[in-house]
PDB file of C-alpha atoms in Angstrom:
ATOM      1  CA  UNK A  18      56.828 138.682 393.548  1.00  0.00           C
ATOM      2  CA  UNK A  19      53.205 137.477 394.940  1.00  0.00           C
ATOM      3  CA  UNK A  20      50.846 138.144 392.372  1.00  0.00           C
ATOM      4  CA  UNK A  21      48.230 138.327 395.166  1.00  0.00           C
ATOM      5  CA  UNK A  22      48.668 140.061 398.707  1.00  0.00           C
ATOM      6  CA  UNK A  23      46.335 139.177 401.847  1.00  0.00           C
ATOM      7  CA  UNK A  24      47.280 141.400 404.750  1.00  0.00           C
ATOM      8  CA  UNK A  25      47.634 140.982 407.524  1.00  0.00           C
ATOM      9  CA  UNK A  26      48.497 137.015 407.777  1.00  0.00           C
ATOM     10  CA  UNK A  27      47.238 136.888 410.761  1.00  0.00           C
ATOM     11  CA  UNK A  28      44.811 138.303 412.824  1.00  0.00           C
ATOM     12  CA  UNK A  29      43.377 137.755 416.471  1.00  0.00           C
ATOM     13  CA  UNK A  30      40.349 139.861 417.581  1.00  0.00           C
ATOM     14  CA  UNK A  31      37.978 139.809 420.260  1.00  0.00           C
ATOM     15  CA  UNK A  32      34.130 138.694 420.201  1.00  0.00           C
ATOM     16  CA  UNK A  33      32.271 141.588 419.443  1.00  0.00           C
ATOM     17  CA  UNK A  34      35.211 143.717 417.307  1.00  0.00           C
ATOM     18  CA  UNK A  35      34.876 144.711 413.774  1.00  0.00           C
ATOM     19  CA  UNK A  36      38.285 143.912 410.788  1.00  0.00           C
ATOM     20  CA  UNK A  37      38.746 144.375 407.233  1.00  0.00           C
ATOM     21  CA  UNK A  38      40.940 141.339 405.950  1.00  0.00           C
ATOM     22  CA  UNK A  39      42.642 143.123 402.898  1.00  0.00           C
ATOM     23  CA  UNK A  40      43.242 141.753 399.247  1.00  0.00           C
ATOM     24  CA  UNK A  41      44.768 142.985 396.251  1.00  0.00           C
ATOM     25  CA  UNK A  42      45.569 141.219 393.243  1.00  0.00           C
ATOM     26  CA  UNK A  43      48.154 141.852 390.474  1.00  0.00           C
ATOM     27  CA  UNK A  44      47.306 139.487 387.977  1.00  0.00           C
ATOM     28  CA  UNK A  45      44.941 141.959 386.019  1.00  0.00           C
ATOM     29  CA  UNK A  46      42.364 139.723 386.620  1.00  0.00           C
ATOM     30  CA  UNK A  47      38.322 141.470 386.950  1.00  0.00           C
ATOM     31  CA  UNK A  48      37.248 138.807 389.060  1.00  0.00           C
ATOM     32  CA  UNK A  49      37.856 138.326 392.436  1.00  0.00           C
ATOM     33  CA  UNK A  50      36.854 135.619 395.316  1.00  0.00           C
ATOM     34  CA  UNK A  51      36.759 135.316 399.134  1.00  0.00           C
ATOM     35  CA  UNK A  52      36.641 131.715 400.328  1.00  0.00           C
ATOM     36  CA  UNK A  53      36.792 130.444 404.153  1.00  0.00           C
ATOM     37  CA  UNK A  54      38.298 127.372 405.493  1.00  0.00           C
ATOM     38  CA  UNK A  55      37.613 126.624 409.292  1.00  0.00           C
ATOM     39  CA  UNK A  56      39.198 124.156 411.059  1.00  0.00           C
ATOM     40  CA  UNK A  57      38.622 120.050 409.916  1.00  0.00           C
ATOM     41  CA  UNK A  58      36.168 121.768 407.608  1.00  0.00           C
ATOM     42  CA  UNK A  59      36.913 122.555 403.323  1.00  0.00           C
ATOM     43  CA  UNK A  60      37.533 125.528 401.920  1.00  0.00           C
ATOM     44  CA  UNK A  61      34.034 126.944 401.364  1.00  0.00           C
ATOM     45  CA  UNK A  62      32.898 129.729 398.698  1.00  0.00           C
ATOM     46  CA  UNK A  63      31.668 132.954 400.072  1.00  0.00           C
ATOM     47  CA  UNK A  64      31.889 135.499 397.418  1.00  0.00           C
ATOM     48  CA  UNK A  65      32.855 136.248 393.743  1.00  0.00           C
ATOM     49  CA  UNK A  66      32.667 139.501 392.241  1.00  0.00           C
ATOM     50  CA  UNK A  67      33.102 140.743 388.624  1.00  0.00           C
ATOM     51  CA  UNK A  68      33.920 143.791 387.423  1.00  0.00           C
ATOM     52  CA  UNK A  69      33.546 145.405 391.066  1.00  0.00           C
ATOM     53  CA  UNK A  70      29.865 143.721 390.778  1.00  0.00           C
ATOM     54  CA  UNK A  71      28.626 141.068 393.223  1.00  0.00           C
ATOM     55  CA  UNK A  72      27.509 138.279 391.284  1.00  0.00           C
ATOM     56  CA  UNK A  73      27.128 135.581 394.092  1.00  0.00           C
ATOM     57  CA  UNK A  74      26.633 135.401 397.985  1.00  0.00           C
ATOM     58  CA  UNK A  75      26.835 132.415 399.740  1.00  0.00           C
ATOM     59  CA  UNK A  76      27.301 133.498 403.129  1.00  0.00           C
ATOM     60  CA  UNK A  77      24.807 133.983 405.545  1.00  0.00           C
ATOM     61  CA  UNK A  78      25.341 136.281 407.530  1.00  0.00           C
ATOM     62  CA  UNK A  79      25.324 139.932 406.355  1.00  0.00           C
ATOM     63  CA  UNK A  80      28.111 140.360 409.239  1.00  0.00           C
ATOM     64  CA  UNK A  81      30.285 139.570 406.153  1.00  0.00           C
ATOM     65  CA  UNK A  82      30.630 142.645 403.448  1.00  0.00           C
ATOM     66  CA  UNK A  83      32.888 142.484 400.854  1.00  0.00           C
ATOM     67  CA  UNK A  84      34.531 146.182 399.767  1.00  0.00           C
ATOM     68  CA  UNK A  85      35.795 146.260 396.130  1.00  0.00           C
ATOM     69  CA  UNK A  86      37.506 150.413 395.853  1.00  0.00           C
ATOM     70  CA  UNK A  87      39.200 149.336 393.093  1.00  0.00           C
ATOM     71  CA  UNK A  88      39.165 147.062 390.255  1.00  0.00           C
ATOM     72  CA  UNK A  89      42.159 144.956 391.554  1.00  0.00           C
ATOM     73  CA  UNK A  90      40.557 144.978 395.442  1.00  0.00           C
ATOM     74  CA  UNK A  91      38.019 143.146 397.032  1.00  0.00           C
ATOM     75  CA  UNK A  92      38.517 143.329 401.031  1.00  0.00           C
ATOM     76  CA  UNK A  93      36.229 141.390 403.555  1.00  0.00           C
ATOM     77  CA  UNK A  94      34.348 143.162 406.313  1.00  0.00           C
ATOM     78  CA  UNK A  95      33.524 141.296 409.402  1.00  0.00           C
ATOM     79  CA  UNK A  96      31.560 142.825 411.814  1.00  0.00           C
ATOM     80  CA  UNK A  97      30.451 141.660 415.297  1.00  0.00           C
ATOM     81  CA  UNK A  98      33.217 138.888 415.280  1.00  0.00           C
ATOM     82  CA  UNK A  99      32.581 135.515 416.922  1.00  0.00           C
ATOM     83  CA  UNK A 100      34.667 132.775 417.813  1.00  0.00           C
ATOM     84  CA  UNK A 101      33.060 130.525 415.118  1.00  0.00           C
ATOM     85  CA  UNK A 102      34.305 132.716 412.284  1.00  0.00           C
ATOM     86  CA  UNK A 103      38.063 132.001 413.814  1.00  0.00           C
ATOM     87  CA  UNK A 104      39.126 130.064 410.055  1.00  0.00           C
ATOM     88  CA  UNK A 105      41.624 131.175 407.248  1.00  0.00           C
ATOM     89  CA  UNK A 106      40.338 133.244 404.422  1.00  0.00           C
ATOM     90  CA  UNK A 107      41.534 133.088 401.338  1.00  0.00           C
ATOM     91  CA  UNK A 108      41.046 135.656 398.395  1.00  0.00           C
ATOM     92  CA  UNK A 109      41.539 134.439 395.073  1.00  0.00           C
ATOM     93  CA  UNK A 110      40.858 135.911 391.383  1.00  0.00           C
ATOM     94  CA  UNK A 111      40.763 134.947 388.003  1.00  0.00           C
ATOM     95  CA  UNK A 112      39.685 136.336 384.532  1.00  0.00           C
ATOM     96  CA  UNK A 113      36.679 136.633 382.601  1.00  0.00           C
ATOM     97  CA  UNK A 114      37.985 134.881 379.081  1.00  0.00           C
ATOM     98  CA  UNK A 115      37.639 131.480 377.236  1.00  0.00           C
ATOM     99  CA  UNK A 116      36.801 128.370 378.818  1.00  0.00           C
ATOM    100  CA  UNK A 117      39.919 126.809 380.182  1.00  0.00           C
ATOM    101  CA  UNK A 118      41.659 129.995 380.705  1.00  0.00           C
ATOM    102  CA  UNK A 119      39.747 131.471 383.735  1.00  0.00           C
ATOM    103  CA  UNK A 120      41.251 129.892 386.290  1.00  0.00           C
ATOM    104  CA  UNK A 121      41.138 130.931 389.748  1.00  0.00           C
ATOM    105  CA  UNK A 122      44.367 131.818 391.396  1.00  0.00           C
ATOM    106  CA  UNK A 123      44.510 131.708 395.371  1.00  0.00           C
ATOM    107  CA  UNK A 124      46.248 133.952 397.937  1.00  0.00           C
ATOM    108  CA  UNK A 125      48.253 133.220 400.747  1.00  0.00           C
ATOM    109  CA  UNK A 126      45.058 133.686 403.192  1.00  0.00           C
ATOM    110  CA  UNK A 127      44.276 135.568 406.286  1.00  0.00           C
ATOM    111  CA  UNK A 128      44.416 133.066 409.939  1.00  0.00           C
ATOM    112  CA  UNK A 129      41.822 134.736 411.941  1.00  0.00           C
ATOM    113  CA  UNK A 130      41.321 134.043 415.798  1.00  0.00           C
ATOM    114  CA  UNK A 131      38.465 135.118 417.460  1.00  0.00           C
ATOM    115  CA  UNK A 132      38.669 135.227 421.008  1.00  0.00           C
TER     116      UNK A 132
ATOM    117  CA  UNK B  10      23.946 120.767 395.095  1.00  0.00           C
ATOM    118  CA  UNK B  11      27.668 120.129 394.392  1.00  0.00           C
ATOM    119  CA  UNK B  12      29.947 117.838 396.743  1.00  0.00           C
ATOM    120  CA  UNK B  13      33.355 116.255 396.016  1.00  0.00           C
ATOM    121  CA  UNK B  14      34.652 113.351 398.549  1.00  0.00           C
ATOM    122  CA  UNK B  15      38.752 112.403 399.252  1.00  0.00           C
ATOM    123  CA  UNK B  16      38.217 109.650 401.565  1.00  0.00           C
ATOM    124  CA  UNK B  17      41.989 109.890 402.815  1.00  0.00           C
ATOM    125  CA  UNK B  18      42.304 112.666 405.685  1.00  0.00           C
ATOM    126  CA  UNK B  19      46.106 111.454 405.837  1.00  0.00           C
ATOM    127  CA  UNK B  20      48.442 109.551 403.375  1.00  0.00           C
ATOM    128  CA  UNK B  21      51.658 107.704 404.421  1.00  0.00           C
ATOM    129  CA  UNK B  22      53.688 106.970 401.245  1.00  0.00           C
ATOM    130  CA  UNK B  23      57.514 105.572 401.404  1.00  0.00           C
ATOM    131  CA  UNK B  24      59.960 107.729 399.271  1.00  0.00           C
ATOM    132  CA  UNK B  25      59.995 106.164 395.073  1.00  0.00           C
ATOM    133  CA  UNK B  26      56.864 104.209 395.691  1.00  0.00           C
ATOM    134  CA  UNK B  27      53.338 105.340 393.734  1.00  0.00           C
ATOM    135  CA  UNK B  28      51.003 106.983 395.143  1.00  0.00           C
ATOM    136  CA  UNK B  29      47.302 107.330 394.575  1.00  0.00           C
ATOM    137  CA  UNK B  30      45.033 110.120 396.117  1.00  0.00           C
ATOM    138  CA  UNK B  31      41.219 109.249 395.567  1.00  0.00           C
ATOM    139  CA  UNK B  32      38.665 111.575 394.587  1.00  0.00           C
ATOM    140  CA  UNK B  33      34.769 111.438 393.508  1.00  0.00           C
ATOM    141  CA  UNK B  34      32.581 114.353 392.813  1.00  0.00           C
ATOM    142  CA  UNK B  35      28.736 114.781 392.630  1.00  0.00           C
ATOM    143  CA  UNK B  36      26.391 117.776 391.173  1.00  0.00           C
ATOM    144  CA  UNK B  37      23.105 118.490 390.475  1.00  0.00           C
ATOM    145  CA  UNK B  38      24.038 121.829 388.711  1.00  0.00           C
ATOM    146  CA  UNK B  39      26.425 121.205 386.281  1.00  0.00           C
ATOM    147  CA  UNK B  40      26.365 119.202 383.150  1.00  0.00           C
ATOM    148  CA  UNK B  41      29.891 120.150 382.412  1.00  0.00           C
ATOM    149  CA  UNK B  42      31.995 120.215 385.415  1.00  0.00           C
ATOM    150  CA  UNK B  43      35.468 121.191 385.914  1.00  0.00           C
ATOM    151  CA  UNK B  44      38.087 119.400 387.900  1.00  0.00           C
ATOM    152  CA  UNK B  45      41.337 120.827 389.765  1.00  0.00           C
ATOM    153  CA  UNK B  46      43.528 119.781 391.919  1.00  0.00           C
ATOM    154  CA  UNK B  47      44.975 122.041 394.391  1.00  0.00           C
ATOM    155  CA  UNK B  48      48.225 122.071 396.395  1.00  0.00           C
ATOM    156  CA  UNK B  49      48.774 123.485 399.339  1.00  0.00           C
ATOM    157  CA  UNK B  50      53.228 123.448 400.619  1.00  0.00           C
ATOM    158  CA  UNK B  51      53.982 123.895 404.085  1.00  0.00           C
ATOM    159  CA  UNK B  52      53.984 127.331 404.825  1.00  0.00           C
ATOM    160  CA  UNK B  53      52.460 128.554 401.630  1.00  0.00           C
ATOM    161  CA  UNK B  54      49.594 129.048 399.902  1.00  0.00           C
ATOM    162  CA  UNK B  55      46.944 127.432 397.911  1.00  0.00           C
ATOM    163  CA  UNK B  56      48.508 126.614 394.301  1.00  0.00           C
ATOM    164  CA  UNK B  57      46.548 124.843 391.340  1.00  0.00           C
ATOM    165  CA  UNK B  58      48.545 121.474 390.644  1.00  0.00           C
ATOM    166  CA  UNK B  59      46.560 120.613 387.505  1.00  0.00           C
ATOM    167  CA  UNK B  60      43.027 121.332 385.544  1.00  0.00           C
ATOM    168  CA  UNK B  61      40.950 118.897 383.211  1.00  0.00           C
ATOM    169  CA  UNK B  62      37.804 120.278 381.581  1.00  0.00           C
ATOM    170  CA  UNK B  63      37.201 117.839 379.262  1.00  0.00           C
ATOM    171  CA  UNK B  64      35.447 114.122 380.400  1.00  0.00           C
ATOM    172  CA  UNK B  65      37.828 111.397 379.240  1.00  0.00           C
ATOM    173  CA  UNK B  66      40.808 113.894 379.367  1.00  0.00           C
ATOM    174  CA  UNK B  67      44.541 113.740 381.652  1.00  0.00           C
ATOM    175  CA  UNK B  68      46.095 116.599 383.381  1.00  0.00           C
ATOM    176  CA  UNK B  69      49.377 116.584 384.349  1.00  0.00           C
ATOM    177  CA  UNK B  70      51.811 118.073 386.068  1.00  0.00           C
ATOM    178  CA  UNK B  71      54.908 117.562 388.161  1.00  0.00           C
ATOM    179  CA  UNK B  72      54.523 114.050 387.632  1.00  0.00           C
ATOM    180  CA  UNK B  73      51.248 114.004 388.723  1.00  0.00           C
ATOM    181  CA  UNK B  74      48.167 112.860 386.470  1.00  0.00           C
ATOM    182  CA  UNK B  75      44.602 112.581 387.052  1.00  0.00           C
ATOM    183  CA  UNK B  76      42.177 111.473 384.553  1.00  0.00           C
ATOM    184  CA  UNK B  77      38.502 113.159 384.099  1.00  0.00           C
ATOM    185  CA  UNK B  78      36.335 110.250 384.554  1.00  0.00           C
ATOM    186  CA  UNK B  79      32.429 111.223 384.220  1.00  0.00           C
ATOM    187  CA  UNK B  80      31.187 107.491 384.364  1.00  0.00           C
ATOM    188  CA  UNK B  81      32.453 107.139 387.643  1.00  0.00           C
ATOM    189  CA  UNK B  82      32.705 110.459 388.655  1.00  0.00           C
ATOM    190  CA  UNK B  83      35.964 110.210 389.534  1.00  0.00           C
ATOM    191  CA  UNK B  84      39.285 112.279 389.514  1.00  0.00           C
ATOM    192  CA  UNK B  85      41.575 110.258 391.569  1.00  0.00           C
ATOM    193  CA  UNK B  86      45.061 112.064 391.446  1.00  0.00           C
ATOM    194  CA  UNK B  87      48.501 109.305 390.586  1.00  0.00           C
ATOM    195  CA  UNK B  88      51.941 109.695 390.746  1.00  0.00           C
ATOM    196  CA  UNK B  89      54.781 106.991 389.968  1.00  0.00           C
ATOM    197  CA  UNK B  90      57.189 107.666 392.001  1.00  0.00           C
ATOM    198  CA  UNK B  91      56.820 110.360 395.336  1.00  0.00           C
ATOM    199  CA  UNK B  92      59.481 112.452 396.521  1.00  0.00           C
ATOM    200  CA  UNK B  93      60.194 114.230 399.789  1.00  0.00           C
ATOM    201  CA  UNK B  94      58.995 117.580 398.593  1.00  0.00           C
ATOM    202  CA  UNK B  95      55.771 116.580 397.813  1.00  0.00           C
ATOM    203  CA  UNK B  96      54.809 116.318 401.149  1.00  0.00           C
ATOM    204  CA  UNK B  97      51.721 118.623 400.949  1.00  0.00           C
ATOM    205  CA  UNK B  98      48.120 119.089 401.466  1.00  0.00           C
ATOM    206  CA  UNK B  99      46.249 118.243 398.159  1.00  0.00           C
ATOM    207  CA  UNK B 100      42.594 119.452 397.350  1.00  0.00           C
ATOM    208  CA  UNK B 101      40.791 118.250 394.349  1.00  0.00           C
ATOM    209  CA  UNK B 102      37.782 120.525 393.694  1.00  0.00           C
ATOM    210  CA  UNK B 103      35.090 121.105 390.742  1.00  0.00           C
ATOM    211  CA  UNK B 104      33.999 124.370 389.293  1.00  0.00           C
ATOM    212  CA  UNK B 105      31.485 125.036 386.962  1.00  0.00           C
ATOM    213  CA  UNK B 106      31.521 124.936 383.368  1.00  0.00           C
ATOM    214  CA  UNK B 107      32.909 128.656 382.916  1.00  0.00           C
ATOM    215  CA  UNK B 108      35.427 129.373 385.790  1.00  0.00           C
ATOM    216  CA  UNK B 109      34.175 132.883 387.175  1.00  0.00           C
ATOM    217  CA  UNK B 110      31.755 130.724 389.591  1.00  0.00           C
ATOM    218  CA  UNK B 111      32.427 129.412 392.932  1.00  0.00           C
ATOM    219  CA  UNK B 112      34.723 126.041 393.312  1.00  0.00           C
ATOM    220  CA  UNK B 113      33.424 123.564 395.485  1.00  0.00           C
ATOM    221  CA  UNK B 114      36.515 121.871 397.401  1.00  0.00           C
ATOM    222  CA  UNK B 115      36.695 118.716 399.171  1.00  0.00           C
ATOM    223  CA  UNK B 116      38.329 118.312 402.626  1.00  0.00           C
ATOM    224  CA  UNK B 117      41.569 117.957 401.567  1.00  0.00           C
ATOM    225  CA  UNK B 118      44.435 114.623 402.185  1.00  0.00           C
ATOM    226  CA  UNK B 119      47.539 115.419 403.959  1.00  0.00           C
ATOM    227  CA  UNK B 120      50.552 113.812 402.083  1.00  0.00           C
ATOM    228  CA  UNK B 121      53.838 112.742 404.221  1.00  0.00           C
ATOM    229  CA  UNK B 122      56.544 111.250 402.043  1.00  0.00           C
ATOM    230  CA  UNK B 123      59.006 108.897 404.620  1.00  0.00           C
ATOM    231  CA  UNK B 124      62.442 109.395 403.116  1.00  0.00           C
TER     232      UNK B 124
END
């Protein structure tokens, strides 16, 4: 079973729209990730949270708002879409412990397409 | 800041040779990095292949080794002998010295094994 669930896999809005890219991990992990990868570009760090808390923000744009309404959720609002932020996002989480065992564990990611 | 290089956006490799995926970080930031690789199947998502967290250290995993070298600052990923399912995107990445941070990712080299 996937320990973490991205929905929808993919996604195609229009320039101007608003959508919440959903994750949910099962891993009992209390720290969670969102991480973008556009096209010929790496996977790039946006968020982490911890314990529901923002600890860092690398993005931006405040077009980008992470939701965490539950310990085992953080979802990504995107608001006033544009065809730059067409990439796949990825949620991943991991958990707060020893050195070696915190880990971060990746989802299956969201494709977005901005039109 | 924090960068990590693969210099190979594509690898060719015939099926039972060796392989050798290169990789070199650089930070400002961290006096104790972490290094991963990542894997990435076709049609799945991102998976960690194998963690070192200690300089002068090998991972390995699924015949695949990589050695934490800090004098060179490099974490070139080897395997002996390749196989048709490893045909992949690999990542190698570096995270700070407790893992609940942000990973920094480089661009990633696409693998094709030739039976």
């Amino acid at each position: 079973d996937p320990k973490i669930i991205q929905k929808p896999k993919y996604l195609v809005a229009v320039t101007g729209s608003e959508k919440i890219l959903i994750c949910e991990q099962y891993l009992g992990h209390n720290a969670m990730y969102w991480y973008r990868q556009s096209a010929k570009k790496p996977l790039e760090f946006m968020f982490s949270y911890s314990y529901q808390k923002l600890m860092d923000n690398q993005t931006a744009s405040s077009r980008f708002q992470p939701q965490s309404s539950k310990k085992n959720h953080l979802d990504l609002q995107i608001t006033a879409l544009k065809p730059d932020d067409s990439a796949t996002y990825f949620c991943a989480s991991s958990q707060t412990r020893d050195r070696g065992e915190d880990t971060q564990y990746f989802g299956p990611g969201t494709r977005l397409l901005v039109l | 800041g924090d960068s990590v290089t693969q210099t190979e956006g594509q690898v060719t490799v015939s099926e039972s040779k060796s392989l050798i995926i290169n990789c070199t970080y650089s930070t400002t930031s961290i006096a104790y990095p972490n290094l991963f690789w990542y894997v990435r199947y076709p049609g799945e998502g991102l998976q960690l292949l194998l963690k070192v967290i200690t300089a002068g250290q090998k991972g390995s995993s699924r015949g695949f080794e990589a050695t934490y070298n800090k004098e060179t600052t490099s974490f070139h990923l080897q395997k002996a002998s390749v196989q048709e399912s490893d045909s992949a995107v690999y990542y190698c990445a570096l995270g700070a010295y407790y893992g609940n941070e942000k990973i920094t990712f480089g661009a990633g080299t696409k693998l094709t094994i030739k039976p």
